[in-house]
């Protein structure tokens, strides 16, 4: 089947929750309800933090994607996060992110370290947030959020997206894409407008968070991290090679 026919076939399919497929039948809904009441969901129940930020493509710094993180600790030095395109019940699972402490990062091979990013700018700029529950006062939530940010500003993350929803894909197509955090050197078009839209949706304010996080100390970033930034000027092909060999 040629690409045109594939597109026509995909467009002809029914779409439910932004993906090809028919709505759940009553039977499927009943089975899902029964399974949710009887099965063990321990790994999911271990999720202890919900974060929201923006990821940038390592090989194209002009493209940015909003990312809702649902994270759990495996130990004090390692977190793992499921990445969704929103915080809605029918959100699409678009990627994963692993977070490690500086101590663990130092143990990695130099080639592996190139795939990891820092979170310093995300934290200090107010871009990385823990969405506030509706009934919790802002001042109370800021104390808890800032405590979490004091930890997150230290860690390094490795992120892959399997589903390019930003380009309109209705299914997870092609190879996974290495993603990164936003850094101070990025000039991604429309980035801060997107952050402001996110803030309006989630009841946040990145400008205020910049002020209240002023006292959070910025750690020194390892020279091997954020290896796609303008200052380090790493060619796109090096990013692809590093990703392909790991």
PDB file of C-alpha atoms in Angstrom:
ATOM      1  CA  UNK A   1       0.000   0.000   0.000  1.00  0.00           C
ATOM      2  CA  UNK A   2       1.478   3.384  -1.005  1.00  0.00           C
ATOM      3  CA  UNK A   3       1.675   6.285   1.498  1.00  0.00           C
ATOM      4  CA  UNK A   4      -1.370   8.043  -0.014  1.00  0.00           C
ATOM      5  CA  UNK A   5      -3.533   4.945   0.408  1.00  0.00           C
ATOM      6  CA  UNK A   6      -2.281   4.514   3.979  1.00  0.00           C
ATOM      7  CA  UNK A   7      -3.303   8.083   4.822  1.00  0.00           C
ATOM      8  CA  UNK A   8      -6.721   7.632   3.214  1.00  0.00           C
ATOM      9  CA  UNK A   9      -7.255   4.388   5.149  1.00  0.00           C
ATOM     10  CA  UNK A  10      -6.239   6.022   8.420  1.00  0.00           C
ATOM     11  CA  UNK A  11      -8.514   9.000   7.797  1.00  0.00           C
ATOM     12  CA  UNK A  12     -11.418   6.658   7.040  1.00  0.00           C
ATOM     13  CA  UNK A  13     -11.124   4.964  10.428  1.00  0.00           C
ATOM     14  CA  UNK A  14     -13.196   6.122  13.357  1.00  0.00           C
ATOM     15  CA  UNK A  15     -11.264   8.213  15.853  1.00  0.00           C
ATOM     16  CA  UNK A  16     -11.860   7.996  19.598  1.00  0.00           C
ATOM     17  CA  UNK A  17      -9.819   9.973  22.147  1.00  0.00           C
ATOM     18  CA  UNK A  18      -7.650  11.296  19.304  1.00  0.00           C
ATOM     19  CA  UNK A  19      -6.558   7.821  18.129  1.00  0.00           C
ATOM     20  CA  UNK A  20      -7.934   5.489  15.437  1.00  0.00           C
ATOM     21  CA  UNK A  21     -10.432   3.054  16.874  1.00  0.00           C
ATOM     22  CA  UNK A  22     -14.029   2.653  17.917  1.00  0.00           C
ATOM     23  CA  UNK A  23     -15.383   3.633  21.356  1.00  0.00           C
ATOM     24  CA  UNK A  24     -15.259   1.001  24.088  1.00  0.00           C
ATOM     25  CA  UNK A  25     -18.215  -1.359  24.042  1.00  0.00           C
ATOM     26  CA  UNK A  26     -20.316  -1.878  27.168  1.00  0.00           C
ATOM     27  CA  UNK A  27     -18.707  -5.294  27.556  1.00  0.00           C
ATOM     28  CA  UNK A  28     -15.197  -3.819  27.455  1.00  0.00           C
ATOM     29  CA  UNK A  29     -16.144  -1.140  29.966  1.00  0.00           C
ATOM     30  CA  UNK A  30     -17.508  -3.776  32.346  1.00  0.00           C
ATOM     31  CA  UNK A  31     -14.359  -5.891  31.961  1.00  0.00           C
ATOM     32  CA  UNK A  32     -12.174  -2.837  32.602  1.00  0.00           C
ATOM     33  CA  UNK A  33     -14.140  -1.962  35.727  1.00  0.00           C
ATOM     34  CA  UNK A  34     -13.897  -5.509  37.017  1.00  0.00           C
ATOM     35  CA  UNK A  35     -10.157  -5.680  36.332  1.00  0.00           C
ATOM     36  CA  UNK A  36      -9.525  -2.338  38.054  1.00  0.00           C
ATOM     37  CA  UNK A  37     -11.258  -3.652  41.172  1.00  0.00           C
ATOM     38  CA  UNK A  38      -9.479  -7.005  41.342  1.00  0.00           C
ATOM     39  CA  UNK A  39      -5.980  -6.671  39.858  1.00  0.00           C
ATOM     40  CA  UNK A  40      -2.806  -5.428  41.517  1.00  0.00           C
ATOM     41  CA  UNK A  41      -1.577  -2.040  40.225  1.00  0.00           C
ATOM     42  CA  UNK A  42       1.376  -1.663  42.586  1.00  0.00           C
ATOM     43  CA  UNK A  43       3.805  -0.018  40.103  1.00  0.00           C
ATOM     44  CA  UNK A  44       1.190   2.589  39.168  1.00  0.00           C
ATOM     45  CA  UNK A  45       0.230   3.158  42.806  1.00  0.00           C
ATOM     46  CA  UNK A  46       3.896   3.918  43.501  1.00  0.00           C
ATOM     47  CA  UNK A  47       3.583   7.195  41.568  1.00  0.00           C
ATOM     48  CA  UNK A  48       4.417   9.896  44.117  1.00  0.00           C
ATOM     49  CA  UNK A  49       4.772  13.095  42.098  1.00  0.00           C
ATOM     50  CA  UNK A  50       3.010  14.772  39.193  1.00  0.00           C
ATOM     51  CA  UNK A  51       5.124  17.249  37.227  1.00  0.00           C
ATOM     52  CA  UNK A  52       4.517  19.402  34.186  1.00  0.00           C
ATOM     53  CA  UNK A  53       7.197  20.832  31.919  1.00  0.00           C
ATOM     54  CA  UNK A  54       8.186  21.142  28.273  1.00  0.00           C
ATOM     55  CA  UNK A  55      10.462  18.837  26.286  1.00  0.00           C
ATOM     56  CA  UNK A  56      12.515  19.890  23.276  1.00  0.00           C
ATOM     57  CA  UNK A  57      13.680  17.571  20.490  1.00  0.00           C
ATOM     58  CA  UNK A  58      17.428  16.952  20.782  1.00  0.00           C
ATOM     59  CA  UNK A  59      17.826  17.117  17.008  1.00  0.00           C
ATOM     60  CA  UNK A  60      15.480  20.065  16.423  1.00  0.00           C
ATOM     61  CA  UNK A  61      15.498  22.792  19.088  1.00  0.00           C
ATOM     62  CA  UNK A  62      12.618  24.598  17.347  1.00  0.00           C
ATOM     63  CA  UNK A  63      10.101  21.919  18.421  1.00  0.00           C
ATOM     64  CA  UNK A  64       8.712  21.806  21.950  1.00  0.00           C
ATOM     65  CA  UNK A  65       6.094  19.535  23.545  1.00  0.00           C
ATOM     66  CA  UNK A  66       4.172  19.932  26.795  1.00  0.00           C
ATOM     67  CA  UNK A  67       4.772  16.899  29.004  1.00  0.00           C
ATOM     68  CA  UNK A  68       2.823  15.663  32.026  1.00  0.00           C
ATOM     69  CA  UNK A  69       5.061  13.456  34.191  1.00  0.00           C
ATOM     70  CA  UNK A  70       3.840  10.796  36.624  1.00  0.00           C
ATOM     71  CA  UNK A  71       6.904   9.810  38.615  1.00  0.00           C
ATOM     72  CA  UNK A  72       7.892   7.210  41.189  1.00  0.00           C
ATOM     73  CA  UNK A  73      11.054   6.619  43.215  1.00  0.00           C
ATOM     74  CA  UNK A  74      12.904   3.321  42.953  1.00  0.00           C
ATOM     75  CA  UNK A  75      15.401   4.647  45.491  1.00  0.00           C
ATOM     76  CA  UNK A  76      16.895   7.948  46.636  1.00  0.00           C
ATOM     77  CA  UNK A  77      19.015   8.229  43.479  1.00  0.00           C
ATOM     78  CA  UNK A  78      16.592   7.048  40.794  1.00  0.00           C
ATOM     79  CA  UNK A  79      13.152   8.131  39.595  1.00  0.00           C
ATOM     80  CA  UNK A  80      11.126   6.904  36.637  1.00  0.00           C
ATOM     81  CA  UNK A  81       8.343   8.863  34.983  1.00  0.00           C
ATOM     82  CA  UNK A  82       5.549   8.059  32.564  1.00  0.00           C
ATOM     83  CA  UNK A  83       5.048  10.961  30.152  1.00  0.00           C
ATOM     84  CA  UNK A  84       1.546  11.853  28.934  1.00  0.00           C
ATOM     85  CA  UNK A  85       0.367  14.578  26.581  1.00  0.00           C
ATOM     86  CA  UNK A  86      -2.016  15.945  29.230  1.00  0.00           C
ATOM     87  CA  UNK A  87      -3.406  15.237  32.684  1.00  0.00           C
ATOM     88  CA  UNK A  88      -6.781  14.109  31.324  1.00  0.00           C
ATOM     89  CA  UNK A  89      -8.224  10.643  31.950  1.00  0.00           C
ATOM     90  CA  UNK A  90      -7.821   9.768  28.271  1.00  0.00           C
ATOM     91  CA  UNK A  91      -4.307  11.240  27.959  1.00  0.00           C
ATOM     92  CA  UNK A  92      -1.948   9.540  25.538  1.00  0.00           C
ATOM     93  CA  UNK A  93       1.238   7.903  26.856  1.00  0.00           C
ATOM     94  CA  UNK A  94       3.914   9.537  24.701  1.00  0.00           C
ATOM     95  CA  UNK A  95       7.205   8.732  26.423  1.00  0.00           C
ATOM     96  CA  UNK A  96       9.313   7.933  29.468  1.00  0.00           C
ATOM     97  CA  UNK A  97      11.902   9.810  31.489  1.00  0.00           C
ATOM     98  CA  UNK A  98      14.486   8.454  33.911  1.00  0.00           C
ATOM     99  CA  UNK A  99      16.041  10.750  36.505  1.00  0.00           C
ATOM    100  CA  UNK A 100      19.273  10.057  38.379  1.00  0.00           C
ATOM    101  CA  UNK A 101      21.321  11.807  41.040  1.00  0.00           C
ATOM    102  CA  UNK A 102      24.653  13.484  40.212  1.00  0.00           C
ATOM    103  CA  UNK A 103      26.380  10.643  42.060  1.00  0.00           C
ATOM    104  CA  UNK A 104      24.926   8.061  39.660  1.00  0.00           C
ATOM    105  CA  UNK A 105      25.456  10.316  36.636  1.00  0.00           C
ATOM    106  CA  UNK A 106      29.186  10.433  37.385  1.00  0.00           C
ATOM    107  CA  UNK A 107      29.374   6.633  37.047  1.00  0.00           C
ATOM    108  CA  UNK A 108      28.111   6.639  33.439  1.00  0.00           C
ATOM    109  CA  UNK A 109      30.347   6.202  30.422  1.00  0.00           C
ATOM    110  CA  UNK A 110      31.132   9.513  28.649  1.00  0.00           C
ATOM    111  CA  UNK A 111      29.104   8.505  25.566  1.00  0.00           C
ATOM    112  CA  UNK A 112      26.103   7.689  27.738  1.00  0.00           C
ATOM    113  CA  UNK A 113      26.297  10.987  29.614  1.00  0.00           C
ATOM    114  CA  UNK A 114      25.691  12.829  26.328  1.00  0.00           C
ATOM    115  CA  UNK A 115      22.094  11.565  26.316  1.00  0.00           C
ATOM    116  CA  UNK A 116      21.161  13.154  29.653  1.00  0.00           C
ATOM    117  CA  UNK A 117      19.926  16.660  30.428  1.00  0.00           C
ATOM    118  CA  UNK A 118      19.912  18.948  33.448  1.00  0.00           C
ATOM    119  CA  UNK A 119      16.841  20.504  35.096  1.00  0.00           C
ATOM    120  CA  UNK A 120      18.408  23.684  36.461  1.00  0.00           C
ATOM    121  CA  UNK A 121      16.879  26.160  34.022  1.00  0.00           C
ATOM    122  CA  UNK A 122      13.483  24.441  34.131  1.00  0.00           C
ATOM    123  CA  UNK A 123      13.380  24.804  37.901  1.00  0.00           C
ATOM    124  CA  UNK A 124      14.777  28.330  38.195  1.00  0.00           C
ATOM    125  CA  UNK A 125      12.620  29.721  35.372  1.00  0.00           C
ATOM    126  CA  UNK A 126       9.380  28.385  36.861  1.00  0.00           C
ATOM    127  CA  UNK A 127       8.780  26.233  33.793  1.00  0.00           C
ATOM    128  CA  UNK A 128       8.829  22.956  35.748  1.00  0.00           C
ATOM    129  CA  UNK A 129       5.861  22.763  38.106  1.00  0.00           C
ATOM    130  CA  UNK A 130       3.865  20.442  40.326  1.00  0.00           C
ATOM    131  CA  UNK A 131       0.259  21.268  39.333  1.00  0.00           C
ATOM    132  CA  UNK A 132      -1.591  22.499  42.439  1.00  0.00           C
ATOM    133  CA  UNK A 133      -4.693  20.633  43.652  1.00  0.00           C
ATOM    134  CA  UNK A 134      -7.739  22.917  43.583  1.00  0.00           C
ATOM    135  CA  UNK A 135      -8.425  22.992  47.322  1.00  0.00           C
ATOM    136  CA  UNK A 136      -4.850  23.572  48.521  1.00  0.00           C
ATOM    137  CA  UNK A 137      -3.875  27.209  49.262  1.00  0.00           C
ATOM    138  CA  UNK A 138      -1.162  28.588  46.988  1.00  0.00           C
ATOM    139  CA  UNK A 139       1.201  29.527  49.822  1.00  0.00           C
ATOM    140  CA  UNK A 140       0.956  26.056  51.330  1.00  0.00           C
ATOM    141  CA  UNK A 141       1.538  24.387  47.985  1.00  0.00           C
ATOM    142  CA  UNK A 142       4.552  26.562  47.189  1.00  0.00           C
ATOM    143  CA  UNK A 143       6.359  25.287  50.279  1.00  0.00           C
ATOM    144  CA  UNK A 144       5.856  21.652  49.198  1.00  0.00           C
ATOM    145  CA  UNK A 145       6.657  22.421  45.558  1.00  0.00           C
ATOM    146  CA  UNK A 146       9.854  24.295  46.390  1.00  0.00           C
ATOM    147  CA  UNK A 147      11.027  21.390  48.504  1.00  0.00           C
ATOM    148  CA  UNK A 148      10.539  19.078  45.525  1.00  0.00           C
ATOM    149  CA  UNK A 149      12.319  21.569  43.237  1.00  0.00           C
ATOM    150  CA  UNK A 150      15.335  21.609  45.560  1.00  0.00           C
ATOM    151  CA  UNK A 151      15.714  17.913  44.748  1.00  0.00           C
ATOM    152  CA  UNK A 152      14.868  18.141  41.048  1.00  0.00           C
ATOM    153  CA  UNK A 153      17.333  20.958  40.349  1.00  0.00           C
ATOM    154  CA  UNK A 154      20.107  18.468  41.126  1.00  0.00           C
ATOM    155  CA  UNK A 155      19.081  15.504  38.980  1.00  0.00           C
ATOM    156  CA  UNK A 156      19.800  14.525  35.379  1.00  0.00           C
ATOM    157  CA  UNK A 157      17.132  13.154  33.058  1.00  0.00           C
ATOM    158  CA  UNK A 158      17.078  10.878  30.029  1.00  0.00           C
ATOM    159  CA  UNK A 159      13.891  11.128  27.971  1.00  0.00           C
ATOM    160  CA  UNK A 160      12.511   9.420  24.898  1.00  0.00           C
ATOM    161  CA  UNK A 161       9.196  10.170  23.226  1.00  0.00           C
ATOM    162  CA  UNK A 162       7.633   7.368  21.213  1.00  0.00           C
ATOM    163  CA  UNK A 163       4.629   9.356  20.017  1.00  0.00           C
ATOM    164  CA  UNK A 164       5.005  12.646  18.131  1.00  0.00           C
ATOM    165  CA  UNK A 165       1.598  14.099  18.953  1.00  0.00           C
ATOM    166  CA  UNK A 166       2.877  17.596  18.179  1.00  0.00           C
ATOM    167  CA  UNK A 167       3.064  16.783  14.479  1.00  0.00           C
ATOM    168  CA  UNK A 168      -0.439  15.293  14.503  1.00  0.00           C
ATOM    169  CA  UNK A 169       0.410  11.579  14.605  1.00  0.00           C
ATOM    170  CA  UNK A 170      -2.646   9.572  15.610  1.00  0.00           C
ATOM    171  CA  UNK A 171      -0.446   6.579  16.459  1.00  0.00           C
ATOM    172  CA  UNK A 172       3.108   6.188  17.839  1.00  0.00           C
ATOM    173  CA  UNK A 173       4.997   6.048  14.539  1.00  0.00           C
ATOM    174  CA  UNK A 174       8.675   5.663  13.694  1.00  0.00           C
ATOM    175  CA  UNK A 175      11.688   5.449  15.966  1.00  0.00           C
ATOM    176  CA  UNK A 176      11.724   6.955  19.479  1.00  0.00           C
ATOM    177  CA  UNK A 177      13.035  10.513  19.664  1.00  0.00           C
ATOM    178  CA  UNK A 178      15.573  11.690  22.223  1.00  0.00           C
ATOM    179  CA  UNK A 179      14.102  14.654  24.089  1.00  0.00           C
ATOM    180  CA  UNK A 180      15.696  17.219  26.381  1.00  0.00           C
ATOM    181  CA  UNK A 181      14.822  19.914  28.850  1.00  0.00           C
ATOM    182  CA  UNK A 182      14.730  23.573  27.914  1.00  0.00           C
ATOM    183  CA  UNK A 183      18.008  25.362  28.636  1.00  0.00           C
ATOM    184  CA  UNK A 184      18.804  29.037  28.970  1.00  0.00           C
ATOM    185  CA  UNK A 185      20.360  29.113  25.518  1.00  0.00           C
ATOM    186  CA  UNK A 186      17.202  27.896  23.776  1.00  0.00           C
ATOM    187  CA  UNK A 187      15.264  30.334  21.597  1.00  0.00           C
ATOM    188  CA  UNK A 188      12.426  27.977  20.686  1.00  0.00           C
ATOM    189  CA  UNK A 189       9.780  29.973  18.786  1.00  0.00           C
ATOM    190  CA  UNK A 190       6.617  30.574  20.823  1.00  0.00           C
ATOM    191  CA  UNK A 191       7.971  28.767  23.901  1.00  0.00           C
ATOM    192  CA  UNK A 192       6.979  31.277  26.543  1.00  0.00           C
ATOM    193  CA  UNK A 193       3.562  31.776  24.971  1.00  0.00           C
ATOM    194  CA  UNK A 194       3.040  28.028  25.388  1.00  0.00           C
ATOM    195  CA  UNK A 195       4.221  28.189  28.990  1.00  0.00           C
ATOM    196  CA  UNK A 196       1.756  31.016  29.659  1.00  0.00           C
ATOM    197  CA  UNK A 197      -1.066  28.976  28.098  1.00  0.00           C
ATOM    198  CA  UNK A 198      -0.112  26.009  30.280  1.00  0.00           C
ATOM    199  CA  UNK A 199      -0.099  28.222  33.350  1.00  0.00           C
ATOM    200  CA  UNK A 200      -3.560  29.559  32.568  1.00  0.00           C
ATOM    201  CA  UNK A 201      -4.864  26.012  32.142  1.00  0.00           C
ATOM    202  CA  UNK A 202      -3.314  24.679  35.355  1.00  0.00           C
ATOM    203  CA  UNK A 203      -3.622  27.798  37.508  1.00  0.00           C
ATOM    204  CA  UNK A 204       0.109  28.478  37.699  1.00  0.00           C
ATOM    205  CA  UNK A 205       2.405  31.470  37.094  1.00  0.00           C
ATOM    206  CA  UNK A 206       5.982  30.859  35.955  1.00  0.00           C
ATOM    207  CA  UNK A 207       6.987  34.473  36.642  1.00  0.00           C
ATOM    208  CA  UNK A 208       5.965  34.214  40.284  1.00  0.00           C
ATOM    209  CA  UNK A 209       7.692  30.858  40.605  1.00  0.00           C
ATOM    210  CA  UNK A 210      10.893  32.408  39.291  1.00  0.00           C
ATOM    211  CA  UNK A 211      10.749  34.831  42.220  1.00  0.00           C
ATOM    212  CA  UNK A 212       9.872  32.313  44.955  1.00  0.00           C
ATOM    213  CA  UNK A 213      12.598  29.918  43.727  1.00  0.00           C
ATOM    214  CA  UNK A 214      15.288  32.570  43.738  1.00  0.00           C
ATOM    215  CA  UNK A 215      16.890  31.090  46.858  1.00  0.00           C
ATOM    216  CA  UNK A 216      17.091  27.575  45.391  1.00  0.00           C
ATOM    217  CA  UNK A 217      20.783  27.041  44.752  1.00  0.00           C
ATOM    218  CA  UNK A 218      21.820  26.216  41.198  1.00  0.00           C
ATOM    219  CA  UNK A 219      24.281  23.306  41.108  1.00  0.00           C
ATOM    220  CA  UNK A 220      27.183  23.161  38.678  1.00  0.00           C
ATOM    221  CA  UNK A 221      26.065  21.244  35.588  1.00  0.00           C
ATOM    222  CA  UNK A 222      28.347  18.447  34.416  1.00  0.00           C
ATOM    223  CA  UNK A 223      30.045  19.446  31.113  1.00  0.00           C
ATOM    224  CA  UNK A 224      28.792  16.282  29.394  1.00  0.00           C
ATOM    225  CA  UNK A 225      25.119  17.058  30.087  1.00  0.00           C
ATOM    226  CA  UNK A 226      22.927  19.191  27.787  1.00  0.00           C
ATOM    227  CA  UNK A 227      25.238  18.278  24.937  1.00  0.00           C
ATOM    228  CA  UNK A 228      22.946  19.673  22.238  1.00  0.00           C
ATOM    229  CA  UNK A 229      22.959  23.275  23.452  1.00  0.00           C
ATOM    230  CA  UNK A 230      24.163  26.136  21.313  1.00  0.00           C
ATOM    231  CA  UNK A 231      27.260  26.681  23.462  1.00  0.00           C
ATOM    232  CA  UNK A 232      28.471  23.129  22.909  1.00  0.00           C
ATOM    233  CA  UNK A 233      27.463  23.133  19.248  1.00  0.00           C
ATOM    234  CA  UNK A 234      27.198  19.370  18.831  1.00  0.00           C
ATOM    235  CA  UNK A 235      26.162  18.340  15.295  1.00  0.00           C
ATOM    236  CA  UNK A 236      22.752  16.670  14.945  1.00  0.00           C
ATOM    237  CA  UNK A 237      24.338  13.509  13.586  1.00  0.00           C
ATOM    238  CA  UNK A 238      26.277  13.062  16.840  1.00  0.00           C
ATOM    239  CA  UNK A 239      23.003  13.045  18.763  1.00  0.00           C
ATOM    240  CA  UNK A 240      21.662  10.344  16.421  1.00  0.00           C
ATOM    241  CA  UNK A 241      24.836   8.279  16.723  1.00  0.00           C
ATOM    242  CA  UNK A 242      24.825   8.451  20.515  1.00  0.00           C
ATOM    243  CA  UNK A 243      21.179   7.429  20.650  1.00  0.00           C
ATOM    244  CA  UNK A 244      21.673   4.571  18.196  1.00  0.00           C
ATOM    245  CA  UNK A 245      24.591   3.069  20.083  1.00  0.00           C
ATOM    246  CA  UNK A 246      22.798   2.881  23.443  1.00  0.00           C
TER     247      UNK A 246
END
